[in-house]
């Protein structure tokens, strides 16, 4: 028996020897920089006493609601100062940040305070019809579910029609014998009062699942 | 001897059971759509008889040269119609496409015609100081090098200070006994006349490399 060891020497490709590294997309950086400097801003928002400068065109390109407000037939094309009601300044600031930079604040830090901010951002995303931002908030909340918080998050998911987050909350609650803790948690009473139909959804899921 | 088979049942994470899929960034889509429709465009470019509508703010956010031209102290802030000299309309069209959408036309199709377009786009990127676009053109040209085209590409790389592409061209030319074919190619005469110093660069590299 003859054993042959073959070594195939391939012609070196240029890409293998000299690499031209293409830097990552700088679209968000380019826009974010103008948000930070406020250069050429043409609209000012007043949010509970705090002032934010922005560019009407960028807002309208990113949010259909801003588009209607700033350029639509029912909107005011000459508006230079807009007052925003029912929103905290720090939430509006992060909304603007997302509009320009396409990223949420430190999403890898799922502590309680960040969770509350993400809930407010989900509400803001819903209000300005920023669909992707809303799903990113859902995904962030989904990662930080606990027995203590899941009932409140479920109520929010139901109120803002977040079907993915709602499913995730129910799945989390009925898994691993957590249901007792959930019923005893602070948010459960609010869930029961504000979205009683959701309790039916949980019950139906429980009857299909052998895990409780 | 007693053999034990242990099965560790890990608590299921919610992420594993219910996944919330975050869609990819839609920043480029949002901006690209407004480029396509020309909605709220506030500047018009005339390129050899063809007309292109655009948004001054987006151009200025993406290109320092457009920024200076449209908003700078030496520029004309009231300009609504701008004539672009020394550029083909289809090249300007793709430049606008990149400005809004952050992508080059079909970069995965490295035929000769596309290669020529990419060369024109590299020149346009250099003219408007679009650094990332320039590097993407370099990387695209680097992938489509042939013995026939490498001399012309090397001349271009030298003229527009593309050090990565220049290195790649020299490396390609001196590898695998290609140098004879390169010297016989159509672009070599032009390279020799327009950038004689590059021939010195090749020679120095050859003396360091045992591959020719």
CSV table of C-alpha atoms in Angstrom, one decimal:
chain,number,residue,atom,x,y,z
A,1,UNK,CA,0.0,0.0,0.0
A,2,UNK,CA,1.4,3.5,-1.0
A,3,UNK,CA,0.2,6.4,1.0
A,4,UNK,CA,0.4,9.8,-0.8
A,5,UNK,CA,0.3,13.1,1.0
A,6,UNK,CA,-0.7,15.8,-1.5
A,7,UNK,CA,-0.2,19.5,-0.8
A,8,UNK,CA,-2.1,21.8,-3.1
A,9,UNK,CA,-0.4,25.2,-3.3
A,10,UNK,CA,-3.1,27.7,-4.5
A,11,UNK,CA,-2.2,30.9,-6.4
A,12,UNK,CA,-2.2,33.6,-3.8
A,13,UNK,CA,-5.1,36.0,-4.2
A,14,UNK,CA,-4.2,39.7,-3.8
A,15,UNK,CA,-6.9,40.0,-1.1
A,16,UNK,CA,-5.0,37.5,1.0
A,17,UNK,CA,-1.7,39.4,0.8
A,18,UNK,CA,-2.7,43.1,0.8
A,19,UNK,CA,-6.0,43.7,2.5
A,20,UNK,CA,-7.9,47.0,2.0
A,21,UNK,CA,-10.0,47.4,5.1
A,22,UNK,CA,-13.3,49.1,4.4
A,23,UNK,CA,-14.3,51.0,7.5
A,24,UNK,CA,-17.8,50.4,8.9
A,25,UNK,CA,-20.7,52.6,7.8
A,26,UNK,CA,-20.4,56.2,9.0
A,27,UNK,CA,-23.9,57.3,8.0
A,28,UNK,CA,-25.1,57.3,11.6
A,29,UNK,CA,-21.8,59.1,12.7
A,30,UNK,CA,-22.3,61.8,10.0
A,31,UNK,CA,-25.8,62.5,11.1
A,32,UNK,CA,-25.2,62.1,14.8
A,33,UNK,CA,-22.4,64.8,14.6
A,34,UNK,CA,-24.9,67.4,13.4
A,35,UNK,CA,-27.3,66.5,16.1
A,36,UNK,CA,-24.6,67.0,18.7
A,37,UNK,CA,-23.5,70.4,17.3
A,38,UNK,CA,-26.9,71.7,16.4
A,39,UNK,CA,-25.4,73.1,13.2
A,40,UNK,CA,-27.9,74.4,10.7
A,41,UNK,CA,-30.8,73.3,13.0
A,42,UNK,CA,-34.1,74.7,11.8
A,43,UNK,CA,-36.5,73.7,14.6
A,44,UNK,CA,-36.5,73.9,18.4
A,45,UNK,CA,-38.4,71.6,20.7
A,46,UNK,CA,-39.4,72.7,24.2
A,47,UNK,CA,-39.9,69.7,26.5
A,48,UNK,CA,-40.9,70.7,30.0
A,49,UNK,CA,-38.6,73.7,30.0
A,50,UNK,CA,-35.7,72.0,28.2
A,51,UNK,CA,-34.7,73.0,24.7
A,52,UNK,CA,-33.6,70.7,21.9
A,53,UNK,CA,-32.4,71.8,18.5
A,54,UNK,CA,-33.0,69.6,15.5
A,55,UNK,CA,-33.3,69.4,11.7
A,56,UNK,CA,-36.8,69.1,10.3
A,57,UNK,CA,-35.7,67.1,7.3
A,58,UNK,CA,-33.9,64.4,9.4
A,59,UNK,CA,-36.9,64.1,11.7
A,60,UNK,CA,-39.3,63.8,8.8
A,61,UNK,CA,-37.1,61.3,7.0
A,62,UNK,CA,-37.1,59.1,10.1
A,63,UNK,CA,-40.6,59.4,11.5
A,64,UNK,CA,-43.9,59.5,9.6
A,65,UNK,CA,-45.4,61.4,12.5
A,66,UNK,CA,-42.8,64.1,12.4
A,67,UNK,CA,-43.2,64.2,8.6
A,68,UNK,CA,-46.9,64.8,8.9
A,69,UNK,CA,-46.3,67.4,11.7
A,70,UNK,CA,-43.6,69.3,9.8
A,71,UNK,CA,-44.4,68.9,6.1
A,72,UNK,CA,-47.9,67.4,5.9
A,73,UNK,CA,-51.0,69.2,4.7
A,74,UNK,CA,-52.4,69.3,8.3
A,75,UNK,CA,-49.0,70.4,9.7
A,76,UNK,CA,-47.3,73.8,10.0
A,77,UNK,CA,-44.5,74.1,7.6
A,78,UNK,CA,-43.3,77.4,9.1
A,79,UNK,CA,-43.1,76.0,12.7
A,80,UNK,CA,-39.8,76.9,14.3
A,81,UNK,CA,-40.7,76.2,17.9
A,82,UNK,CA,-42.6,73.2,19.0
A,83,UNK,CA,-43.8,72.2,22.5
A,84,UNK,CA,-43.8,68.5,23.3
A,85,UNK,CA,-46.4,67.5,26.0
A,86,UNK,CA,-46.4,64.3,28.1
A,87,UNK,CA,-42.8,63.4,27.7
A,88,UNK,CA,-39.7,63.7,30.0
A,89,UNK,CA,-36.8,65.7,28.5
A,90,UNK,CA,-34.4,62.8,29.0
A,91,UNK,CA,-36.7,60.5,27.0
A,92,UNK,CA,-37.0,63.1,24.2
A,93,UNK,CA,-33.2,63.5,24.2
A,94,UNK,CA,-32.8,59.7,23.6
A,95,UNK,CA,-35.5,59.7,21.0
A,96,UNK,CA,-33.6,62.4,19.1
A,97,UNK,CA,-30.4,60.4,19.6
A,98,UNK,CA,-32.0,57.3,18.0
A,99,UNK,CA,-33.4,59.4,15.1
A,100,UNK,CA,-30.0,60.6,14.2
A,101,UNK,CA,-27.7,57.7,15.3
A,102,UNK,CA,-30.0,54.7,15.0
A,103,UNK,CA,-29.0,53.3,18.4
A,104,UNK,CA,-30.5,53.1,21.8
A,105,UNK,CA,-28.7,54.2,25.0
A,106,UNK,CA,-26.4,51.5,26.5
A,107,UNK,CA,-28.7,48.6,25.7
A,108,UNK,CA,-26.3,46.1,27.2
A,109,UNK,CA,-27.0,47.4,30.7
A,110,UNK,CA,-30.3,45.8,31.7
A,111,UNK,CA,-30.6,47.2,35.2
A,112,UNK,CA,-34.0,48.5,36.6
A,113,UNK,CA,-33.3,52.2,35.9
A,114,UNK,CA,-32.4,51.4,32.3
A,115,UNK,CA,-35.5,49.2,32.0
A,116,UNK,CA,-37.7,52.2,33.0
A,117,UNK,CA,-36.0,54.4,30.4
A,118,UNK,CA,-36.5,51.7,27.8
A,119,UNK,CA,-40.2,51.5,28.6
A,120,UNK,CA,-40.5,55.3,28.2
A,121,UNK,CA,-38.6,55.0,24.9
A,122,UNK,CA,-41.0,52.2,23.7
A,123,UNK,CA,-43.9,54.6,24.4
A,124,UNK,CA,-42.1,57.4,22.5
A,125,UNK,CA,-41.3,55.1,19.6
A,126,UNK,CA,-44.9,54.2,19.4
A,127,UNK,CA,-46.0,57.8,19.5
A,128,UNK,CA,-43.7,58.8,16.6
A,129,UNK,CA,-44.2,55.6,14.6
A,130,UNK,CA,-40.6,54.6,14.8
A,131,UNK,CA,-41.2,50.8,14.2
A,132,UNK,CA,-37.6,49.6,14.5
A,133,UNK,CA,-36.9,51.6,17.6
A,134,UNK,CA,-40.0,50.1,19.2
A,135,UNK,CA,-38.9,46.5,18.4
A,136,UNK,CA,-35.4,47.3,19.8
A,137,UNK,CA,-37.1,48.4,23.0
A,138,UNK,CA,-39.2,45.2,23.1
A,139,UNK,CA,-36.0,43.1,22.6
A,140,UNK,CA,-34.2,45.0,25.3
A,141,UNK,CA,-37.1,44.6,27.8
A,142,UNK,CA,-37.4,40.9,26.9
A,143,UNK,CA,-33.8,40.3,28.0
A,144,UNK,CA,-34.3,41.9,31.4
A,145,UNK,CA,-37.5,40.2,32.5
A,146,UNK,CA,-37.7,39.2,36.2
A,147,UNK,CA,-40.5,37.6,38.3
A,148,UNK,CA,-40.9,41.1,39.9
A,149,UNK,CA,-41.1,43.1,36.7
A,150,UNK,CA,-42.8,40.8,34.2
A,151,UNK,CA,-46.4,41.7,35.1
A,152,UNK,CA,-45.8,45.4,34.6
A,153,UNK,CA,-43.9,44.8,31.3
A,154,UNK,CA,-46.8,42.5,30.2
A,155,UNK,CA,-49.3,45.3,30.9
A,156,UNK,CA,-47.2,47.7,28.8
A,157,UNK,CA,-46.8,45.2,26.0
A,158,UNK,CA,-50.6,44.7,25.9
A,159,UNK,CA,-51.3,48.5,25.9
A,160,UNK,CA,-48.9,49.3,23.1
A,161,UNK,CA,-49.7,46.2,20.9
A,162,UNK,CA,-46.2,44.6,21.2
A,163,UNK,CA,-47.2,41.1,20.3
A,164,UNK,CA,-43.6,39.8,20.5
A,165,UNK,CA,-42.9,41.2,23.9
A,166,UNK,CA,-46.3,40.0,25.1
A,167,UNK,CA,-45.6,36.5,24.1
A,168,UNK,CA,-42.2,36.6,25.7
A,169,UNK,CA,-43.6,37.9,29.0
A,170,UNK,CA,-46.3,35.2,29.1
A,171,UNK,CA,-43.7,32.5,28.2
A,172,UNK,CA,-41.4,33.8,30.9
A,173,UNK,CA,-44.2,33.9,33.6
A,174,UNK,CA,-45.5,30.4,33.0
A,175,UNK,CA,-42.0,28.8,32.8
A,176,UNK,CA,-40.1,27.3,35.7
A,177,UNK,CA,-42.8,27.6,38.4
A,178,UNK,CA,-42.6,31.4,38.3
A,179,UNK,CA,-46.4,32.0,38.3
A,180,UNK,CA,-46.7,32.1,42.1
A,181,UNK,CA,-44.1,34.8,42.3
A,182,UNK,CA,-45.6,36.8,39.4
A,183,UNK,CA,-49.1,36.8,41.1
A,184,UNK,CA,-47.4,38.0,44.4
A,185,UNK,CA,-45.5,40.8,42.6
A,186,UNK,CA,-46.2,44.5,42.7
A,187,UNK,CA,-47.2,44.8,39.1
A,188,UNK,CA,-49.8,42.0,39.1
A,189,UNK,CA,-52.6,44.1,40.6
A,190,UNK,CA,-52.2,46.7,37.9
A,191,UNK,CA,-52.1,44.1,35.2
A,192,UNK,CA,-55.3,42.5,36.5
A,193,UNK,CA,-57.1,45.9,36.7
A,194,UNK,CA,-55.9,47.4,33.4
A,195,UNK,CA,-55.7,44.4,31.1
A,196,UNK,CA,-57.9,41.6,32.5
A,197,UNK,CA,-58.0,40.0,29.0
A,198,UNK,CA,-54.3,39.2,29.3
A,199,UNK,CA,-55.0,37.0,32.3
A,200,UNK,CA,-57.2,34.9,30.0
A,201,UNK,CA,-54.3,34.7,27.5
A,202,UNK,CA,-52.0,33.4,30.3
A,203,UNK,CA,-54.6,30.9,31.4
A,204,UNK,CA,-55.0,29.6,27.9
A,205,UNK,CA,-51.3,29.3,27.4
A,206,UNK,CA,-51.0,27.5,30.8
A,207,UNK,CA,-53.5,24.8,29.8
A,208,UNK,CA,-51.5,24.1,26.7
A,209,UNK,CA,-48.2,23.9,28.6
A,210,UNK,CA,-47.3,21.3,31.2
A,211,UNK,CA,-44.7,23.5,32.8
A,212,UNK,CA,-46.5,25.4,35.7
B,1,UNK,CA,-16.9,0.6,38.8
B,2,UNK,CA,-20.1,2.6,38.6
B,3,UNK,CA,-20.6,4.8,35.5
B,4,UNK,CA,-22.8,7.9,36.0
B,5,UNK,CA,-24.5,9.7,33.1
B,6,UNK,CA,-25.4,13.2,34.3
B,7,UNK,CA,-27.9,15.3,32.3
B,8,UNK,CA,-27.9,19.0,33.3
B,9,UNK,CA,-31.2,20.6,32.5
B,10,UNK,CA,-30.7,24.3,32.3
B,11,UNK,CA,-33.4,26.8,33.1
B,12,UNK,CA,-34.7,27.9,29.7
B,13,UNK,CA,-34.0,31.5,28.9
B,14,UNK,CA,-36.8,33.5,27.4
B,15,UNK,CA,-34.6,34.5,24.5
B,16,UNK,CA,-34.3,30.8,23.6
B,17,UNK,CA,-38.1,30.2,23.5
B,18,UNK,CA,-39.6,33.5,22.3
B,19,UNK,CA,-37.3,35.5,20.0
B,20,UNK,CA,-37.9,39.1,19.2
B,21,UNK,CA,-36.2,39.7,15.9
B,22,UNK,CA,-34.8,43.2,15.6
B,23,UNK,CA,-34.9,44.3,11.9
B,24,UNK,CA,-31.6,45.6,10.4
B,25,UNK,CA,-30.9,49.3,10.4
B,26,UNK,CA,-33.2,51.3,8.2
B,27,UNK,CA,-31.3,54.6,8.3
B,28,UNK,CA,-30.0,54.2,4.7
B,29,UNK,CA,-33.5,53.1,3.6
B,30,UNK,CA,-35.2,56.1,5.2
B,31,UNK,CA,-32.8,58.5,3.5
B,32,UNK,CA,-32.6,56.6,0.2
B,33,UNK,CA,-36.4,56.9,-0.2
B,34,UNK,CA,-36.3,60.7,-0.1
B,35,UNK,CA,-33.6,60.7,-2.7
B,36,UNK,CA,-35.7,58.5,-5.0
B,37,UNK,CA,-38.9,60.7,-4.6
B,38,UNK,CA,-37.1,64.0,-4.5
B,39,UNK,CA,-39.6,65.1,-1.8
B,40,UNK,CA,-38.7,68.4,-0.1
B,41,UNK,CA,-35.5,68.6,-2.3
B,42,UNK,CA,-34.0,72.1,-2.0
B,43,UNK,CA,-31.2,72.0,-4.6
B,44,UNK,CA,-30.9,71.0,-8.2
B,45,UNK,CA,-27.7,69.8,-9.9
B,46,UNK,CA,-27.2,70.2,-13.6
B,47,UNK,CA,-24.7,67.6,-14.9
B,48,UNK,CA,-24.1,67.8,-18.7
B,49,UNK,CA,-27.8,68.5,-19.4
B,50,UNK,CA,-29.2,66.0,-16.8
B,51,UNK,CA,-31.0,67.3,-13.7
B,52,UNK,CA,-30.7,65.8,-10.2
B,53,UNK,CA,-32.7,66.9,-7.2
B,54,UNK,CA,-31.2,66.6,-3.7
B,55,UNK,CA,-31.3,67.9,-0.1
B,56,UNK,CA,-28.6,70.4,0.9
B,57,UNK,CA,-28.6,69.2,4.5
B,58,UNK,CA,-28.0,65.5,3.6
B,59,UNK,CA,-25.2,66.5,1.1
B,60,UNK,CA,-23.5,68.7,3.7
B,61,UNK,CA,-23.8,66.0,6.4
B,62,UNK,CA,-22.1,63.5,4.2
B,63,UNK,CA,-19.5,65.5,2.4
B,64,UNK,CA,-17.2,68.2,3.8
B,65,UNK,CA,-16.9,69.6,0.3
B,66,UNK,CA,-20.6,69.9,-0.2
B,67,UNK,CA,-20.8,71.4,3.3
B,68,UNK,CA,-18.3,74.1,2.4
B,69,UNK,CA,-20.0,74.7,-1.0
B,70,UNK,CA,-23.6,74.9,0.5
B,71,UNK,CA,-23.1,76.3,4.0
B,72,UNK,CA,-19.5,77.5,4.2
B,73,UNK,CA,-18.4,81.2,4.4
B,74,UNK,CA,-17.0,80.9,0.9
B,75,UNK,CA,-20.1,79.1,-0.4
B,76,UNK,CA,-23.5,80.4,-1.6
B,77,UNK,CA,-26.2,79.6,1.0
B,78,UNK,CA,-29.0,80.7,-1.4
B,79,UNK,CA,-27.8,78.5,-4.3
B,80,UNK,CA,-30.7,76.5,-5.7
B,81,UNK,CA,-29.2,75.4,-9.0
B,82,UNK,CA,-25.6,74.2,-9.3
B,83,UNK,CA,-23.8,73.1,-12.4
B,84,UNK,CA,-21.3,70.3,-12.0
B,85,UNK,CA,-18.4,70.3,-14.5
B,86,UNK,CA,-16.1,67.4,-15.5
B,87,UNK,CA,-18.4,64.5,-14.4
B,88,UNK,CA,-20.6,62.1,-16.3
B,89,UNK,CA,-24.3,62.2,-15.2
B,90,UNK,CA,-24.3,58.4,-14.4
B,91,UNK,CA,-21.3,58.9,-12.1
B,92,UNK,CA,-23.0,61.9,-10.3
B,93,UNK,CA,-26.1,59.7,-10.0
B,94,UNK,CA,-24.2,57.0,-8.2
B,95,UNK,CA,-22.4,59.5,-6.0
B,96,UNK,CA,-25.8,60.8,-4.9
B,97,UNK,CA,-26.9,57.2,-4.3
B,98,UNK,CA,-23.9,56.6,-2.1
B,99,UNK,CA,-24.5,59.8,-0.2
B,100,UNK,CA,-28.1,58.8,0.7
B,101,UNK,CA,-27.8,55.0,0.9
B,102,UNK,CA,-24.2,54.4,1.9
B,103,UNK,CA,-23.7,51.7,-0.8
B,104,UNK,CA,-22.0,51.4,-4.1
B,105,UNK,CA,-23.8,50.0,-7.2
B,106,UNK,CA,-23.6,46.2,-7.5
B,107,UNK,CA,-20.0,45.9,-6.1
B,108,UNK,CA,-20.2,42.1,-6.5
B,109,UNK,CA,-20.1,42.3,-10.3
B,110,UNK,CA,-16.4,43.0,-11.1
B,111,UNK,CA,-16.7,43.1,-14.9
B,112,UNK,CA,-14.8,45.6,-16.9
B,113,UNK,CA,-17.6,48.1,-17.4
B,114,UNK,CA,-18.3,48.1,-13.6
B,115,UNK,CA,-14.6,48.5,-13.0
B,116,UNK,CA,-14.6,51.7,-15.1
B,117,UNK,CA,-17.6,53.0,-13.2
B,118,UNK,CA,-15.8,52.2,-9.9
B,119,UNK,CA,-12.7,54.2,-11.2
B,120,UNK,CA,-14.9,57.2,-11.9
B,121,UNK,CA,-16.6,56.8,-8.5
B,122,UNK,CA,-13.2,56.8,-6.8
B,123,UNK,CA,-12.4,60.1,-8.5
B,124,UNK,CA,-15.8,61.5,-7.5
B,125,UNK,CA,-15.3,60.3,-3.9
B,126,UNK,CA,-11.9,62.0,-3.9
B,127,UNK,CA,-13.4,65.2,-5.2
B,128,UNK,CA,-16.1,65.4,-2.6
B,129,UNK,CA,-13.9,64.1,0.2
B,130,UNK,CA,-16.0,61.0,0.8
B,131,UNK,CA,-13.3,58.9,2.5
B,132,UNK,CA,-15.2,55.7,3.1
B,133,UNK,CA,-16.6,55.7,-0.4
B,134,UNK,CA,-13.1,56.1,-1.8
B,135,UNK,CA,-11.8,53.1,0.3
B,136,UNK,CA,-14.8,51.0,-0.9
B,137,UNK,CA,-13.9,51.8,-4.5
B,138,UNK,CA,-10.3,50.9,-3.8
B,139,UNK,CA,-11.4,47.5,-2.3
B,140,UNK,CA,-13.7,46.8,-5.2
B,141,UNK,CA,-10.9,47.6,-7.8
B,142,UNK,CA,-8.5,45.5,-5.7
B,143,UNK,CA,-10.8,42.5,-6.2
B,144,UNK,CA,-11.0,42.8,-9.9
B,145,UNK,CA,-7.3,43.2,-10.8
B,146,UNK,CA,-6.0,41.4,-14.0
B,147,UNK,CA,-2.7,41.4,-15.8
B,148,UNK,CA,-4.3,43.6,-18.5
B,149,UNK,CA,-5.8,46.2,-16.1
B,150,UNK,CA,-3.3,46.4,-13.2
B,151,UNK,CA,-1.1,49.1,-14.8
B,152,UNK,CA,-4.0,51.5,-15.4
B,153,UNK,CA,-5.3,50.9,-11.9
B,154,UNK,CA,-1.9,51.5,-10.4
B,155,UNK,CA,-1.6,54.8,-12.3
B,156,UNK,CA,-5.0,55.8,-10.9
B,157,UNK,CA,-4.1,54.7,-7.3
B,158,UNK,CA,-0.9,56.8,-7.5
B,159,UNK,CA,-2.6,59.9,-8.9
B,160,UNK,CA,-5.3,59.8,-6.2
B,161,UNK,CA,-3.0,58.9,-3.3
B,162,UNK,CA,-4.7,55.5,-2.6
B,163,UNK,CA,-1.8,53.8,-0.8
B,164,UNK,CA,-3.8,50.6,-0.1
B,165,UNK,CA,-4.8,50.1,-3.7
B,166,UNK,CA,-1.3,51.0,-4.8
B,167,UNK,CA,0.3,48.4,-2.6
B,168,UNK,CA,-2.3,45.8,-3.8
B,169,UNK,CA,-1.5,46.6,-7.4
B,170,UNK,CA,2.2,46.3,-7.0
B,171,UNK,CA,1.8,43.1,-5.0
B,172,UNK,CA,-0.4,41.6,-7.7
B,173,UNK,CA,1.9,42.7,-10.5
B,174,UNK,CA,5.1,41.1,-9.0
B,175,UNK,CA,3.4,37.9,-7.9
B,176,UNK,CA,3.1,34.7,-9.9
B,177,UNK,CA,5.3,35.7,-12.9
B,178,UNK,CA,2.8,38.3,-14.0
B,179,UNK,CA,5.4,41.1,-14.6
B,180,UNK,CA,6.0,40.2,-18.2
B,181,UNK,CA,2.3,40.4,-19.0
B,182,UNK,CA,2.0,43.7,-17.2
B,183,UNK,CA,4.8,45.3,-19.2
B,184,UNK,CA,3.2,44.1,-22.4
B,185,UNK,CA,-0.3,45.4,-21.4
B,186,UNK,CA,-2.0,48.5,-22.8
B,187,UNK,CA,-1.9,50.5,-19.6
B,188,UNK,CA,1.8,50.1,-19.0
B,189,UNK,CA,2.9,52.9,-21.4
B,190,UNK,CA,0.6,55.3,-19.7
B,191,UNK,CA,1.8,54.3,-16.3
B,192,UNK,CA,5.5,54.8,-17.4
B,193,UNK,CA,4.8,58.2,-18.8
B,194,UNK,CA,2.5,59.6,-16.1
B,195,UNK,CA,3.9,58.1,-12.9
B,196,UNK,CA,7.5,57.0,-13.6
B,197,UNK,CA,8.3,57.1,-9.8
B,198,UNK,CA,5.9,54.1,-9.4
B,199,UNK,CA,8.2,52.0,-11.6
B,200,UNK,CA,10.9,52.6,-9.0
B,201,UNK,CA,8.4,51.5,-6.2
B,202,UNK,CA,7.8,48.2,-8.2
B,203,UNK,CA,11.6,47.7,-8.7
B,204,UNK,CA,12.3,48.2,-5.0
B,205,UNK,CA,9.6,45.7,-4.1
B,206,UNK,CA,10.9,43.2,-6.6
B,207,UNK,CA,14.3,43.3,-5.1
B,208,UNK,CA,12.9,42.4,-1.7
B,209,UNK,CA,10.7,39.6,-3.0
B,210,UNK,CA,11.9,36.3,-4.5
B,211,UNK,CA,8.8,35.8,-6.5
B,212,UNK,CA,9.3,37.3,-9.9
